[in-house]
Amino acid sequence: MDVDSIRIHNASWIVPVSSAPIENGGVAVADGTLLAVGETAQLYRQFPKAMVTDHGQAALTPALINVHTHLELSHLAALAEFPLDATFTGWISRLLEMRDRLGATGELAEQAARFAAEHQYRTGVSALADIGNTAINRSLAAIFPGRLLPFTEYLGLAERTLAKNEQRLARENDATLCAGHAPYSTHPSLLRRLKERARTLGHIFPIHTAEPASEGEMIREGRGEMVEFIRQRGFWDNSFVPRGTGGTIHYFRDLDLLDNQTLCIHAIHVTGEEIRIMAGEGVKLCLCPGSNQFLRTGTPPVRAYLDHGMLPALGTDSLASNPRLSLWREMRLLAEAHPEVMAAEIFRMATLGGAEALGMERCLGTLEAGKEADLLVVPLPADATNEEQVYRLLTNKDEQVEPNRIPK
């Protein structure tokens, strides 16, 4: 290694996430890799010829990770500009109507998606998982400065759509990441095939899980708001067999969908038994506080997840169900809704939780020697004098103030 390429970045606080914050600390970086994290005096002794950049009263943190987006819906942002005055299925109807009117693809959709992706990176997100029904996210993946995982989403609950979807899935390139939309919108046999493919290829398998309460009613009883919505759209053919008891996680277990590469998104309406099932299978979670608040779908049992050893990730969802795509805002909303959850735990969700959910924990999510030097500089007020204050400031940061990035 060329010693002349080593640089030390100092700040009033270093937030490694994997260990306690370090007051008046620093990180040593070379060729885009973290060499060491610690107190400045120690780093000066270890790297006496290193160039030094002092960032002053600020926190140096890992970059953020957004585990759930639908960037291709960004041109439908008008849906979330005003408080929702409809049911969950009413919102879906409006979304489908607006997308039919404006188009799912084309210049408007592509420009809005690109702007949203650029905004994510500017505000500190270095990796994101995006779910789409078009090729827009694959195009964005090629130009996104960080890592963008583009998932192709499969829908189709009616029996008549199954063969066509299975044939389409069989033609997918092995490099293509595929996701099931939700238990209320994707045939159970197709969900099995999607998960079998993901297991074979070693891919993550994201799926919307227990988001509206009406999903559970459909799974248990085969009736309710969701069933009526599907029937009105002509896709309820009575081929779906209700379980009689249990909820979404029991249904997923019956379909053999659960393992440590299954990513359950939202996961609001779950029981204590279902949480134990998820924890036992090593299932990953992604919470979306902003979207849940807008759609009024409820709040997930965050404390219970943490108490079972699960570290959720955070996602913004789309501009169609969230007025602002900001992980800083997601942290603040989660803190407001769950005062029993510590600020340090929330910041771990936005960093390490995201890295673990996307299988990137070896290179992102924390500040540790050997990981990528993907660093944010977040200004702090002078009264940030202890760890708790630092974490509270990070999880209640003004989302309009963009953090600085340290070039790799």
PDB file of C-alpha atoms in Angstrom, residues 127-263:
ATOM      1  CA  ALA A 127     -27.443   1.176  -1.421  1.00  0.00           C
ATOM      2  CA  LEU A 128     -31.098   0.583  -2.149  1.00  0.00           C
ATOM      3  CA  ALA A 129     -33.387  -2.222  -3.236  1.00  0.00           C
ATOM      4  CA  ASP A 130     -36.001  -1.253  -5.779  1.00  0.00           C
ATOM      5  CA  ILE A 131     -39.093  -3.209  -6.800  1.00  0.00           C
ATOM      6  CA  GLY A 132     -40.505  -2.646 -10.268  1.00  0.00           C
ATOM      7  CA  ASN A 133     -42.802  -3.910 -13.004  1.00  0.00           C
ATOM      8  CA  THR A 134     -40.874  -2.169 -15.798  1.00  0.00           C
ATOM      9  CA  ALA A 135     -37.246  -1.937 -16.911  1.00  0.00           C
ATOM     10  CA  ILE A 136     -36.804   1.491 -15.300  1.00  0.00           C
ATOM     11  CA  ASN A 137     -34.984   0.207 -12.214  1.00  0.00           C
ATOM     12  CA  ARG A 138     -32.563  -1.849 -14.320  1.00  0.00           C
ATOM     13  CA  SER A 139     -31.641   1.283 -16.256  1.00  0.00           C
ATOM     14  CA  LEU A 140     -31.127   3.183 -13.012  1.00  0.00           C
ATOM     15  CA  ALA A 141     -28.955   0.397 -11.597  1.00  0.00           C
ATOM     16  CA  ALA A 142     -26.457   1.015 -14.394  1.00  0.00           C
ATOM     17  CA  ILE A 143     -25.968   4.687 -13.487  1.00  0.00           C
ATOM     18  CA  PHE A 144     -26.603   4.850  -9.727  1.00  0.00           C
ATOM     19  CA  PRO A 145     -23.357   5.931  -7.983  1.00  0.00           C
ATOM     20  CA  GLY A 146     -23.809   3.363  -5.216  1.00  0.00           C
ATOM     21  CA  ARG A 147     -25.526  -0.023  -5.347  1.00  0.00           C
ATOM     22  CA  LEU A 148     -29.075  -0.368  -6.661  1.00  0.00           C
ATOM     23  CA  LEU A 149     -30.608  -3.848  -6.608  1.00  0.00           C
ATOM     24  CA  PRO A 150     -33.393  -3.941  -9.252  1.00  0.00           C
ATOM     25  CA  PHE A 151     -36.084  -6.526  -8.514  1.00  0.00           C
ATOM     26  CA  THR A 152     -38.690  -7.578 -11.066  1.00  0.00           C
ATOM     27  CA  GLU A 153     -42.043  -7.975  -9.339  1.00  0.00           C
ATOM     28  CA  TYR A 154     -44.504 -10.759 -10.131  1.00  0.00           C
ATOM     29  CA  LEU A 155     -48.266 -10.389  -9.686  1.00  0.00           C
ATOM     30  CA  GLY A 156     -51.244 -12.541 -10.615  1.00  0.00           C
ATOM     31  CA  LEU A 157     -53.564 -14.188  -8.097  1.00  0.00           C
ATOM     32  CA  ALA A 158     -56.058 -15.745 -10.515  1.00  0.00           C
ATOM     33  CA  GLU A 159     -55.507 -19.348 -11.624  1.00  0.00           C
ATOM     34  CA  ARG A 160     -55.713 -18.321 -15.281  1.00  0.00           C
ATOM     35  CA  THR A 161     -52.582 -16.168 -14.960  1.00  0.00           C
ATOM     36  CA  LEU A 162     -50.414 -18.868 -13.376  1.00  0.00           C
ATOM     37  CA  ALA A 163     -49.105 -20.738 -16.431  1.00  0.00           C
ATOM     38  CA  LYS A 164     -48.177 -17.528 -18.252  1.00  0.00           C
ATOM     39  CA  ASN A 165     -46.325 -16.178 -15.215  1.00  0.00           C
ATOM     40  CA  GLU A 166     -44.481 -19.453 -14.659  1.00  0.00           C
ATOM     41  CA  GLN A 167     -43.403 -19.514 -18.303  1.00  0.00           C
ATOM     42  CA  ARG A 168     -42.217 -15.929 -18.039  1.00  0.00           C
ATOM     43  CA  LEU A 169     -40.276 -16.751 -14.886  1.00  0.00           C
ATOM     44  CA  ALA A 170     -38.599 -19.732 -16.575  1.00  0.00           C
ATOM     45  CA  ARG A 171     -37.295 -17.385 -19.291  1.00  0.00           C
ATOM     46  CA  GLU A 172     -35.727 -14.908 -16.853  1.00  0.00           C
ATOM     47  CA  ASN A 173     -31.959 -14.539 -16.934  1.00  0.00           C
ATOM     48  CA  ASP A 174     -30.350 -16.019 -13.822  1.00  0.00           C
ATOM     49  CA  ALA A 175     -28.929 -12.597 -12.972  1.00  0.00           C
ATOM     50  CA  THR A 176     -32.406 -11.063 -12.799  1.00  0.00           C
ATOM     51  CA  LEU A 177     -33.648 -10.555  -9.244  1.00  0.00           C
ATOM     52  CA  CYS A 178     -37.326 -11.477  -8.864  1.00  0.00           C
ATOM     53  CA  ALA A 179     -39.837 -10.694  -6.115  1.00  0.00           C
ATOM     54  CA  GLY A 180     -43.390 -11.668  -5.275  1.00  0.00           C
ATOM     55  CA  HIS A 181     -45.690  -8.696  -4.761  1.00  0.00           C
ATOM     56  CA  ALA A 182     -47.906  -9.823  -1.871  1.00  0.00           C
ATOM     57  CA  PRO A 183     -49.992 -12.796  -0.713  1.00  0.00           C
ATOM     58  CA  TYR A 184     -53.158 -10.982  -1.814  1.00  0.00           C
ATOM     59  CA  SER A 185     -51.882 -10.408  -5.354  1.00  0.00           C
ATOM     60  CA  THR A 186     -49.610 -13.343  -6.263  1.00  0.00           C
ATOM     61  CA  HIS A 187     -50.773 -16.944  -6.711  1.00  0.00           C
ATOM     62  CA  PRO A 188     -49.417 -19.294  -4.011  1.00  0.00           C
ATOM     63  CA  SER A 189     -47.908 -21.646  -6.592  1.00  0.00           C
ATOM     64  CA  LEU A 190     -46.137 -18.711  -8.205  1.00  0.00           C
ATOM     65  CA  LEU A 191     -44.829 -17.597  -4.814  1.00  0.00           C
ATOM     66  CA  ARG A 192     -43.377 -21.088  -4.329  1.00  0.00           C
ATOM     67  CA  ARG A 193     -41.721 -20.999  -7.746  1.00  0.00           C
ATOM     68  CA  LEU A 194     -40.291 -17.536  -7.111  1.00  0.00           C
ATOM     69  CA  LYS A 195     -38.838 -18.607  -3.766  1.00  0.00           C
ATOM     70  CA  GLU A 196     -37.454 -21.870  -5.178  1.00  0.00           C
ATOM     71  CA  ARG A 197     -35.696 -19.880  -7.892  1.00  0.00           C
ATOM     72  CA  ALA A 198     -34.307 -17.391  -5.363  1.00  0.00           C
ATOM     73  CA  ARG A 199     -32.969 -20.239  -3.212  1.00  0.00           C
ATOM     74  CA  THR A 200     -31.340 -21.951  -6.172  1.00  0.00           C
ATOM     75  CA  LEU A 201     -29.665 -18.753  -7.348  1.00  0.00           C
ATOM     76  CA  GLY A 202     -28.825 -17.414  -3.879  1.00  0.00           C
ATOM     77  CA  HIS A 203     -30.973 -14.312  -4.327  1.00  0.00           C
ATOM     78  CA  ILE A 204     -32.814 -12.272  -1.726  1.00  0.00           C
ATOM     79  CA  PHE A 205     -36.593 -12.707  -1.861  1.00  0.00           C
ATOM     80  CA  PRO A 206     -38.553  -9.535  -0.948  1.00  0.00           C
ATOM     81  CA  ILE A 207     -42.316  -9.619  -0.489  1.00  0.00           C
ATOM     82  CA  HIS A 208     -44.903  -7.212   0.940  1.00  0.00           C
ATOM     83  CA  THR A 209     -46.038  -8.818   4.170  1.00  0.00           C
ATOM     84  CA  ALA A 210     -48.989  -8.147   6.483  1.00  0.00           C
ATOM     85  CA  GLU A 211     -49.275  -4.524   5.370  1.00  0.00           C
ATOM     86  CA  PRO A 212     -53.083  -3.985   5.450  1.00  0.00           C
ATOM     87  CA  ALA A 213     -55.191  -5.746   8.075  1.00  0.00           C
ATOM     88  CA  SER A 214     -57.503  -6.900   5.281  1.00  0.00           C
ATOM     89  CA  GLU A 215     -54.732  -9.206   4.033  1.00  0.00           C
ATOM     90  CA  GLY A 216     -55.064 -11.341   7.149  1.00  0.00           C
ATOM     91  CA  GLU A 217     -58.843 -11.488   6.773  1.00  0.00           C
ATOM     92  CA  MET A 218     -58.421 -12.760   3.224  1.00  0.00           C
ATOM     93  CA  ILE A 219     -55.864 -15.388   4.257  1.00  0.00           C
ATOM     94  CA  ARG A 220     -57.914 -16.670   7.189  1.00  0.00           C
ATOM     95  CA  GLU A 221     -61.473 -16.344   5.908  1.00  0.00           C
ATOM     96  CA  GLY A 222     -61.423 -15.619   2.174  1.00  0.00           C
ATOM     97  CA  ARG A 223     -63.519 -12.485   2.567  1.00  0.00           C
ATOM     98  CA  GLY A 224     -63.293  -8.788   3.432  1.00  0.00           C
ATOM     99  CA  GLU A 225     -62.150  -5.557   1.813  1.00  0.00           C
ATOM    100  CA  MET A 226     -59.242  -7.092  -0.089  1.00  0.00           C
ATOM    101  CA  VAL A 227     -61.331  -9.914  -1.517  1.00  0.00           C
ATOM    102  CA  GLU A 228     -64.033  -7.486  -2.646  1.00  0.00           C
ATOM    103  CA  PHE A 229     -61.419  -5.323  -4.342  1.00  0.00           C
ATOM    104  CA  ILE A 230     -59.908  -8.291  -6.175  1.00  0.00           C
ATOM    105  CA  ARG A 231     -63.381  -9.513  -7.162  1.00  0.00           C
ATOM    106  CA  GLN A 232     -64.307  -6.091  -8.562  1.00  0.00           C
ATOM    107  CA  ARG A 233     -61.181  -6.158 -10.704  1.00  0.00           C
ATOM    108  CA  GLY A 234     -62.087  -9.578 -12.052  1.00  0.00           C
ATOM    109  CA  PHE A 235     -59.242 -11.568 -10.519  1.00  0.00           C
ATOM    110  CA  TRP A 236     -61.044 -13.425  -7.718  1.00  0.00           C
ATOM    111  CA  ASP A 237     -61.836 -16.859  -9.155  1.00  0.00           C
ATOM    112  CA  ASN A 238     -62.332 -18.729  -5.870  1.00  0.00           C
ATOM    113  CA  SER A 239     -59.097 -20.675  -6.431  1.00  0.00           C
ATOM    114  CA  PHE A 240     -57.583 -19.152  -3.288  1.00  0.00           C
ATOM    115  CA  VAL A 241     -58.069 -21.475  -0.302  1.00  0.00           C
ATOM    116  CA  PRO A 242     -58.382 -19.677   3.063  1.00  0.00           C
ATOM    117  CA  ARG A 243     -56.381 -21.123   5.959  1.00  0.00           C
ATOM    118  CA  GLY A 244     -59.127 -20.774   8.552  1.00  0.00           C
ATOM    119  CA  THR A 245     -56.673 -19.663  11.233  1.00  0.00           C
ATOM    120  CA  GLY A 246     -53.320 -17.908  11.471  1.00  0.00           C
ATOM    121  CA  GLY A 247     -51.982 -15.021   9.466  1.00  0.00           C
ATOM    122  CA  THR A 248     -49.570 -14.083   6.722  1.00  0.00           C
ATOM    123  CA  ILE A 249     -46.483 -15.624   8.324  1.00  0.00           C
ATOM    124  CA  HIS A 250     -48.268 -18.934   8.903  1.00  0.00           C
ATOM    125  CA  TYR A 251     -49.323 -18.809   5.240  1.00  0.00           C
ATOM    126  CA  PHE A 252     -45.742 -18.148   4.141  1.00  0.00           C
ATOM    127  CA  ARG A 253     -44.505 -21.014   6.309  1.00  0.00           C
ATOM    128  CA  ASP A 254     -47.050 -23.356   4.688  1.00  0.00           C
ATOM    129  CA  LEU A 255     -45.646 -22.319   1.290  1.00  0.00           C
ATOM    130  CA  ASP A 256     -42.032 -22.835   2.475  1.00  0.00           C
ATOM    131  CA  LEU A 257     -41.147 -19.203   1.772  1.00  0.00           C
ATOM    132  CA  LEU A 258     -39.316 -18.431   5.003  1.00  0.00           C
ATOM    133  CA  ASP A 259     -35.550 -18.509   5.466  1.00  0.00           C
ATOM    134  CA  ASN A 260     -32.666 -16.110   6.096  1.00  0.00           C
ATOM    135  CA  GLN A 261     -32.899 -14.611   2.612  1.00  0.00           C
ATOM    136  CA  THR A 262     -36.593 -13.824   2.786  1.00  0.00           C
ATOM    137  CA  LEU A 263     -37.218 -10.097   3.228  1.00  0.00           C
TER     138      LEU A 263
END
